[in-house]
């Protein structure tokens, strides 16, 4: 797996899947540009998947980590938390974007950008037609690329241990709009490996945008080493 900070690829997971022993959380105080303060805990669930838990005055909100090309991104639905170094950006899903900084002092002189222009959300399913169950050690690799170039540019490459999950496997990915040029052609491909050998793979990348807007992506993988029927 390439050393890309996850920007945008992720399997759908419920908030309950991020449950973990509170004692394992590393809770850090943050102060935001509107003067509010929150504590953010960082930990991993029982299957080793990282998450962030935002502790407000009267509730806690858990966000699983999803792929991101810059910094680290946590997301549940339209609610997002992006962290890099000691900075954090929190989008509450209602069009409000807060810039926060670790510690007791709020960030100074910061004008938040419009939340609606920051992200492109991609989603879809990975499947194959063969009636074969995947073993517990199967590994899924997802690629998001800009295929408008002579040599496709990989925006996100992320691997997931499936731990017994079977097709169809839903996925979601969030990419920064700033990383995508006006002429970009964003496409998604995938492969499934077992024991270091590729068993199923995309025949070609599948477009993920239509008229600049995301559309559902259905990846139907082909068996590797077999002639297509």
Short mmCIF file of N, CA and C in Angstrom, two decimals, residues 21-147:
data_model
loop_
_atom_site.label_atom_id
_atom_site.label_comp_id
_atom_site.label_asym_id
_atom_site.label_seq_id
_atom_site.Cartn_x
_atom_site.Cartn_y
_atom_site.Cartn_z
N UNK A 21 -12.92 0.68 24.11
CA UNK A 21 -12.73 1.00 25.51
C UNK A 21 -12.31 2.45 25.65
N UNK A 22 -13.08 3.22 26.44
CA UNK A 22 -12.79 4.66 26.58
C UNK A 22 -11.38 4.89 27.10
N UNK A 23 -10.85 3.95 27.84
CA UNK A 23 -9.51 4.13 28.39
C UNK A 23 -8.45 4.12 27.32
N UNK A 24 -8.78 3.58 26.10
CA UNK A 24 -7.80 3.52 25.02
C UNK A 24 -7.74 4.82 24.23
N UNK A 25 -8.68 5.72 24.45
CA UNK A 25 -8.71 6.98 23.71
C UNK A 25 -7.62 7.93 24.17
N UNK A 26 -7.02 8.60 23.19
CA UNK A 26 -6.13 9.70 23.49
C UNK A 26 -6.92 10.98 23.28
N UNK A 27 -7.42 11.59 24.37
CA UNK A 27 -8.29 12.75 24.28
C UNK A 27 -7.47 14.03 24.34
N UNK A 28 -7.71 14.93 23.37
CA UNK A 28 -6.97 16.17 23.27
C UNK A 28 -7.94 17.34 23.21
N UNK A 29 -7.64 18.45 23.91
CA UNK A 29 -8.52 19.62 23.87
C UNK A 29 -8.27 20.47 22.63
N UNK A 30 -9.36 20.97 22.02
CA UNK A 30 -9.26 21.86 20.87
C UNK A 30 -10.13 23.09 21.13
N UNK A 31 -9.65 24.25 20.64
CA UNK A 31 -10.41 25.50 20.71
C UNK A 31 -10.67 25.96 19.28
N UNK A 32 -11.93 26.35 18.99
CA UNK A 32 -12.33 26.67 17.62
C UNK A 32 -12.44 28.17 17.41
N UNK A 33 -12.58 28.56 16.13
CA UNK A 33 -12.56 29.98 15.79
C UNK A 33 -13.79 30.74 16.26
N UNK A 34 -14.82 30.03 16.73
CA UNK A 34 -15.99 30.71 17.30
C UNK A 34 -15.94 30.75 18.82
N UNK A 35 -14.79 30.34 19.39
CA UNK A 35 -14.62 30.36 20.84
C UNK A 35 -15.05 29.10 21.53
N UNK A 36 -15.69 28.16 20.82
CA UNK A 36 -16.14 26.91 21.45
C UNK A 36 -14.95 25.99 21.69
N UNK A 37 -15.12 25.08 22.63
CA UNK A 37 -14.07 24.11 22.94
C UNK A 37 -14.64 22.70 22.90
N UNK A 38 -13.86 21.80 22.35
CA UNK A 38 -14.24 20.39 22.32
C UNK A 38 -13.01 19.55 22.64
N UNK A 39 -13.28 18.34 23.09
CA UNK A 39 -12.22 17.35 23.25
C UNK A 39 -12.39 16.30 22.16
N UNK A 40 -11.28 15.91 21.55
CA UNK A 40 -11.33 14.89 20.50
C UNK A 40 -10.49 13.71 20.94
N UNK A 41 -11.12 12.54 20.96
CA UNK A 41 -10.41 11.32 21.32
C UNK A 41 -10.07 10.52 20.07
N UNK A 42 -8.88 9.95 20.03
CA UNK A 42 -8.43 9.16 18.89
C UNK A 42 -8.13 7.74 19.38
N UNK A 43 -8.69 6.76 18.68
CA UNK A 43 -8.50 5.36 19.09
C UNK A 43 -8.82 4.48 17.90
N UNK A 44 -8.93 3.17 18.14
CA UNK A 44 -9.30 2.21 17.11
C UNK A 44 -10.31 1.24 17.70
N UNK A 45 -11.18 0.69 16.82
CA UNK A 45 -12.18 -0.25 17.30
C UNK A 45 -11.57 -1.65 17.47
N UNK A 46 -12.41 -2.62 17.77
CA UNK A 46 -11.91 -3.96 18.07
C UNK A 46 -11.22 -4.61 16.88
N UNK A 47 -11.54 -4.14 15.66
CA UNK A 47 -10.92 -4.69 14.47
C UNK A 47 -9.75 -3.84 13.97
N UNK A 48 -9.34 -2.87 14.78
CA UNK A 48 -8.17 -2.06 14.45
C UNK A 48 -8.43 -0.89 13.53
N UNK A 49 -9.71 -0.55 13.27
CA UNK A 49 -10.02 0.57 12.39
C UNK A 49 -10.03 1.88 13.18
N UNK A 50 -9.23 2.87 12.77
CA UNK A 50 -9.13 4.12 13.53
C UNK A 50 -10.43 4.92 13.48
N UNK A 51 -10.68 5.68 14.55
CA UNK A 51 -11.82 6.59 14.57
C UNK A 51 -11.49 7.77 15.47
N UNK A 52 -12.29 8.81 15.34
CA UNK A 52 -12.20 9.98 16.22
C UNK A 52 -13.53 10.12 16.94
N UNK A 53 -13.47 10.50 18.21
CA UNK A 53 -14.70 10.72 18.98
C UNK A 53 -14.68 12.15 19.51
N UNK A 54 -15.68 12.93 19.09
CA UNK A 54 -15.78 14.32 19.51
C UNK A 54 -16.64 14.40 20.76
N UNK A 55 -16.09 14.95 21.82
CA UNK A 55 -16.78 15.05 23.10
C UNK A 55 -17.27 16.49 23.30
N UNK A 56 -18.59 16.65 23.19
CA UNK A 56 -19.20 17.94 23.45
C UNK A 56 -19.70 17.97 24.89
N UNK A 57 -20.37 19.06 25.26
CA UNK A 57 -20.80 19.21 26.64
C UNK A 57 -21.77 18.12 27.06
N UNK A 58 -22.70 17.74 26.16
CA UNK A 58 -23.74 16.79 26.55
C UNK A 58 -23.83 15.56 25.66
N UNK A 59 -22.88 15.37 24.76
CA UNK A 59 -22.91 14.19 23.90
C UNK A 59 -21.53 13.92 23.32
N UNK A 60 -21.38 12.73 22.74
CA UNK A 60 -20.15 12.35 22.05
C UNK A 60 -20.51 11.85 20.67
N UNK A 61 -19.70 12.19 19.69
CA UNK A 61 -19.96 11.83 18.30
C UNK A 61 -18.76 11.06 17.77
N UNK A 62 -19.01 9.86 17.23
CA UNK A 62 -17.94 9.00 16.74
C UNK A 62 -17.90 9.04 15.22
N UNK A 63 -16.71 9.29 14.65
CA UNK A 63 -16.51 9.38 13.21
C UNK A 63 -15.42 8.40 12.79
N UNK A 64 -15.73 7.40 11.95
CA UNK A 64 -14.70 6.49 11.45
C UNK A 64 -13.73 7.22 10.51
N UNK A 65 -12.49 6.76 10.47
CA UNK A 65 -11.51 7.33 9.54
C UNK A 65 -11.80 6.84 8.13
N UNK A 66 -11.69 7.76 7.16
CA UNK A 66 -11.86 7.43 5.75
C UNK A 66 -10.65 7.95 4.98
N UNK A 67 -10.44 7.47 3.75
CA UNK A 67 -9.24 7.89 3.01
C UNK A 67 -9.20 9.38 2.74
N UNK A 68 -8.00 9.93 2.75
CA UNK A 68 -7.80 11.35 2.51
C UNK A 68 -6.41 11.55 1.91
N UNK A 69 -6.30 12.44 0.93
CA UNK A 69 -5.02 12.68 0.29
C UNK A 69 -4.20 13.72 1.03
N UNK A 70 -4.79 14.41 1.98
CA UNK A 70 -4.08 15.44 2.72
C UNK A 70 -4.59 15.44 4.16
N UNK A 71 -3.69 15.22 5.11
CA UNK A 71 -4.10 15.13 6.50
C UNK A 71 -4.86 13.84 6.74
N UNK A 72 -5.65 13.81 7.82
CA UNK A 72 -6.44 12.63 8.17
C UNK A 72 -7.90 13.04 8.26
N UNK A 73 -8.77 12.24 7.64
CA UNK A 73 -10.18 12.59 7.54
C UNK A 73 -11.03 11.54 8.25
N UNK A 74 -11.97 12.03 9.08
CA UNK A 74 -12.95 11.18 9.75
C UNK A 74 -14.33 11.64 9.29
N UNK A 75 -15.24 10.68 9.05
CA UNK A 75 -16.50 11.08 8.44
C UNK A 75 -17.61 10.11 8.79
N UNK A 76 -18.80 10.67 9.04
CA UNK A 76 -20.02 9.88 9.19
C UNK A 76 -21.13 10.66 8.53
N UNK A 77 -21.60 10.18 7.36
CA UNK A 77 -22.58 10.95 6.61
C UNK A 77 -22.00 12.27 6.15
N UNK A 78 -22.70 13.36 6.44
CA UNK A 78 -22.23 14.69 6.04
C UNK A 78 -21.37 15.35 7.11
N UNK A 79 -21.13 14.68 8.22
CA UNK A 79 -20.32 15.24 9.30
C UNK A 79 -18.87 14.81 9.10
N UNK A 80 -17.96 15.77 9.11
CA UNK A 80 -16.56 15.48 8.81
C UNK A 80 -15.64 16.16 9.80
N UNK A 81 -14.53 15.50 10.06
CA UNK A 81 -13.45 16.07 10.85
C UNK A 81 -12.15 15.79 10.12
N UNK A 82 -11.43 16.86 9.77
CA UNK A 82 -10.14 16.72 9.09
C UNK A 82 -9.05 17.24 10.02
N UNK A 83 -8.01 16.44 10.25
CA UNK A 83 -6.93 16.86 11.15
C UNK A 83 -5.59 16.81 10.43
N UNK A 84 -4.73 17.74 10.78
CA UNK A 84 -3.36 17.76 10.27
C UNK A 84 -2.50 18.52 11.26
N UNK A 85 -1.46 17.84 11.75
CA UNK A 85 -0.62 18.40 12.81
C UNK A 85 -1.51 18.76 14.01
N UNK A 86 -1.51 20.03 14.45
CA UNK A 86 -2.34 20.40 15.60
C UNK A 86 -3.58 21.18 15.18
N UNK A 87 -3.93 21.11 13.89
CA UNK A 87 -5.10 21.81 13.36
C UNK A 87 -6.23 20.82 13.08
N UNK A 88 -7.46 21.29 13.16
CA UNK A 88 -8.62 20.46 12.85
C UNK A 88 -9.70 21.31 12.19
N UNK A 89 -10.37 20.73 11.19
CA UNK A 89 -11.51 21.37 10.54
C UNK A 89 -12.72 20.49 10.80
N UNK A 90 -13.78 21.08 11.37
CA UNK A 90 -14.99 20.33 11.70
C UNK A 90 -16.16 20.87 10.91
N UNK A 91 -16.81 19.98 10.13
CA UNK A 91 -18.00 20.34 9.35
C UNK A 91 -19.17 19.57 9.94
N UNK A 92 -20.21 20.29 10.41
CA UNK A 92 -21.27 19.66 11.19
C UNK A 92 -22.40 19.07 10.36
N UNK A 93 -22.28 19.09 9.02
CA UNK A 93 -23.33 18.53 8.18
C UNK A 93 -24.47 19.49 7.91
N UNK A 94 -24.42 20.69 8.48
CA UNK A 94 -25.47 21.69 8.29
C UNK A 94 -24.94 22.95 7.60
N UNK A 95 -23.78 22.81 6.96
CA UNK A 95 -23.19 23.94 6.27
C UNK A 95 -22.27 24.78 7.12
N UNK A 96 -22.04 24.38 8.39
CA UNK A 96 -21.17 25.13 9.28
C UNK A 96 -19.79 24.47 9.33
N UNK A 97 -18.76 25.28 9.13
CA UNK A 97 -17.39 24.79 9.12
C UNK A 97 -16.59 25.53 10.19
N UNK A 98 -15.93 24.79 11.07
CA UNK A 98 -15.15 25.39 12.15
C UNK A 98 -13.69 24.99 12.03
N UNK A 99 -12.83 26.00 12.21
CA UNK A 99 -11.40 25.77 12.23
C UNK A 99 -10.95 25.74 13.70
N UNK A 100 -10.37 24.64 14.12
CA UNK A 100 -9.98 24.46 15.52
C UNK A 100 -8.49 24.19 15.63
N UNK A 101 -7.96 24.51 16.80
CA UNK A 101 -6.53 24.29 17.06
C UNK A 101 -6.37 23.62 18.40
N UNK A 102 -5.43 22.70 18.46
CA UNK A 102 -5.17 21.99 19.71
C UNK A 102 -4.66 22.98 20.77
N UNK A 103 -5.26 22.91 21.96
CA UNK A 103 -4.86 23.80 23.04
C UNK A 103 -5.99 24.72 23.45
N UNK A 104 -5.64 25.79 24.19
CA UNK A 104 -6.65 26.70 24.75
C UNK A 104 -6.84 27.98 23.93
N UNK A 105 -6.02 28.18 22.88
CA UNK A 105 -6.13 29.42 22.11
C UNK A 105 -6.76 29.14 20.75
N UNK A 106 -7.79 29.91 20.36
CA UNK A 106 -8.41 29.70 19.04
C UNK A 106 -7.49 30.17 17.93
N UNK A 107 -7.63 29.64 16.72
CA UNK A 107 -6.84 30.13 15.59
C UNK A 107 -7.18 31.57 15.28
N UNK A 108 -6.18 32.35 14.92
CA UNK A 108 -6.40 33.79 14.67
C UNK A 108 -6.39 34.07 13.18
N UNK A 109 -7.24 35.05 12.79
CA UNK A 109 -7.24 35.54 11.42
C UNK A 109 -7.60 34.50 10.39
N UNK A 110 -8.53 33.60 10.72
CA UNK A 110 -8.88 32.54 9.79
C UNK A 110 -10.29 32.75 9.26
N UNK A 111 -10.45 32.73 7.93
CA UNK A 111 -11.77 32.83 7.30
C UNK A 111 -12.10 31.49 6.68
N UNK A 112 -13.02 30.72 7.24
CA UNK A 112 -13.32 29.39 6.72
C UNK A 112 -13.93 29.43 5.32
N UNK A 113 -13.54 28.51 4.45
CA UNK A 113 -14.13 28.44 3.12
C UNK A 113 -15.53 27.86 3.18
N UNK A 114 -16.25 28.00 2.09
CA UNK A 114 -17.60 27.45 2.03
C UNK A 114 -17.54 25.93 2.13
N UNK A 115 -18.31 25.37 3.07
CA UNK A 115 -18.25 23.94 3.30
C UNK A 115 -18.69 23.14 2.09
N UNK A 116 -19.64 23.65 1.33
CA UNK A 116 -20.20 22.88 0.22
C UNK A 116 -19.22 22.67 -0.91
N UNK A 117 -18.10 23.43 -0.95
CA UNK A 117 -17.16 23.33 -2.06
C UNK A 117 -15.93 22.50 -1.73
N UNK A 118 -15.86 21.94 -0.54
CA UNK A 118 -14.62 21.31 -0.11
C UNK A 118 -14.45 19.87 -0.56
N UNK A 119 -15.53 19.11 -0.66
CA UNK A 119 -15.40 17.68 -0.82
C UNK A 119 -16.23 17.15 -1.99
N UNK A 120 -15.76 16.03 -2.53
CA UNK A 120 -16.54 15.24 -3.47
C UNK A 120 -16.72 13.87 -2.84
N UNK A 121 -17.96 13.47 -2.64
CA UNK A 121 -18.27 12.18 -2.02
C UNK A 121 -18.54 11.14 -3.09
N UNK A 122 -17.79 10.05 -3.06
CA UNK A 122 -17.98 8.95 -4.00
C UNK A 122 -18.48 7.73 -3.24
N UNK A 123 -19.31 6.93 -3.88
CA UNK A 123 -19.79 5.72 -3.22
C UNK A 123 -20.18 4.68 -4.27
N UNK A 124 -20.27 3.45 -3.83
CA UNK A 124 -20.66 2.38 -4.74
C UNK A 124 -20.48 1.02 -4.10
N UNK A 125 -20.38 0.00 -4.94
CA UNK A 125 -20.24 -1.38 -4.48
C UNK A 125 -19.18 -2.11 -5.28
N UNK A 126 -18.51 -3.05 -4.61
CA UNK A 126 -17.56 -3.95 -5.26
C UNK A 126 -18.18 -5.34 -5.25
N UNK A 127 -18.19 -6.00 -6.41
CA UNK A 127 -18.76 -7.34 -6.48
C UNK A 127 -18.06 -8.13 -7.58
N UNK A 128 -18.34 -9.42 -7.63
CA UNK A 128 -17.96 -10.26 -8.76
C UNK A 128 -19.08 -11.26 -8.97
N UNK A 129 -19.12 -11.88 -10.16
CA UNK A 129 -20.24 -12.74 -10.51
C UNK A 129 -20.01 -14.20 -10.14
N UNK A 130 -18.77 -14.61 -9.93
CA UNK A 130 -18.47 -16.00 -9.59
C UNK A 130 -19.08 -16.35 -8.23
N UNK A 131 -19.61 -17.56 -8.13
CA UNK A 131 -20.19 -18.01 -6.87
C UNK A 131 -19.12 -18.63 -5.99
N UNK A 132 -18.24 -17.77 -5.51
CA UNK A 132 -17.11 -18.19 -4.68
C UNK A 132 -17.07 -17.29 -3.46
N UNK A 133 -17.00 -17.89 -2.28
CA UNK A 133 -16.91 -17.10 -1.05
C UNK A 133 -15.46 -16.67 -0.83
N UNK A 134 -15.28 -15.50 -0.29
CA UNK A 134 -13.95 -14.99 0.04
C UNK A 134 -13.49 -15.55 1.38
N UNK A 135 -12.23 -15.95 1.49
CA UNK A 135 -11.72 -16.40 2.79
C UNK A 135 -11.52 -15.21 3.73
N UNK A 136 -11.37 -15.46 5.04
CA UNK A 136 -11.25 -14.36 6.00
C UNK A 136 -10.04 -13.45 5.76
N UNK A 137 -8.99 -13.96 5.10
CA UNK A 137 -7.79 -13.15 4.92
C UNK A 137 -7.79 -12.37 3.60
N UNK A 138 -8.94 -12.28 2.94
CA UNK A 138 -9.01 -11.53 1.68
C UNK A 138 -8.74 -10.05 1.92
N UNK A 139 -8.07 -9.43 0.95
CA UNK A 139 -7.67 -8.02 1.07
C UNK A 139 -8.21 -7.26 -0.13
N UNK A 140 -8.96 -6.17 0.13
CA UNK A 140 -9.51 -5.33 -0.92
C UNK A 140 -8.66 -4.08 -1.09
N UNK A 141 -8.29 -3.78 -2.33
CA UNK A 141 -7.58 -2.55 -2.65
C UNK A 141 -8.44 -1.71 -3.57
N UNK A 142 -8.67 -0.46 -3.20
CA UNK A 142 -9.47 0.48 -3.98
C UNK A 142 -8.57 1.60 -4.49
N UNK A 143 -8.77 1.98 -5.73
CA UNK A 143 -8.00 3.06 -6.35
C UNK A 143 -8.96 4.12 -6.89
N UNK A 144 -8.67 5.37 -6.59
CA UNK A 144 -9.35 6.49 -7.23
C UNK A 144 -8.29 7.23 -8.03
N UNK A 145 -8.54 7.39 -9.34
CA UNK A 145 -7.53 7.97 -10.22
C UNK A 145 -8.14 9.04 -11.12
N UNK A 146 -7.27 9.96 -11.56
CA UNK A 146 -7.62 10.89 -12.61
C UNK A 146 -7.10 10.27 -13.91
N UNK A 147 -8.02 9.79 -14.75
CA UNK A 147 -7.61 9.08 -15.97
C UNK A 147 -7.58 10.00 -17.19
#
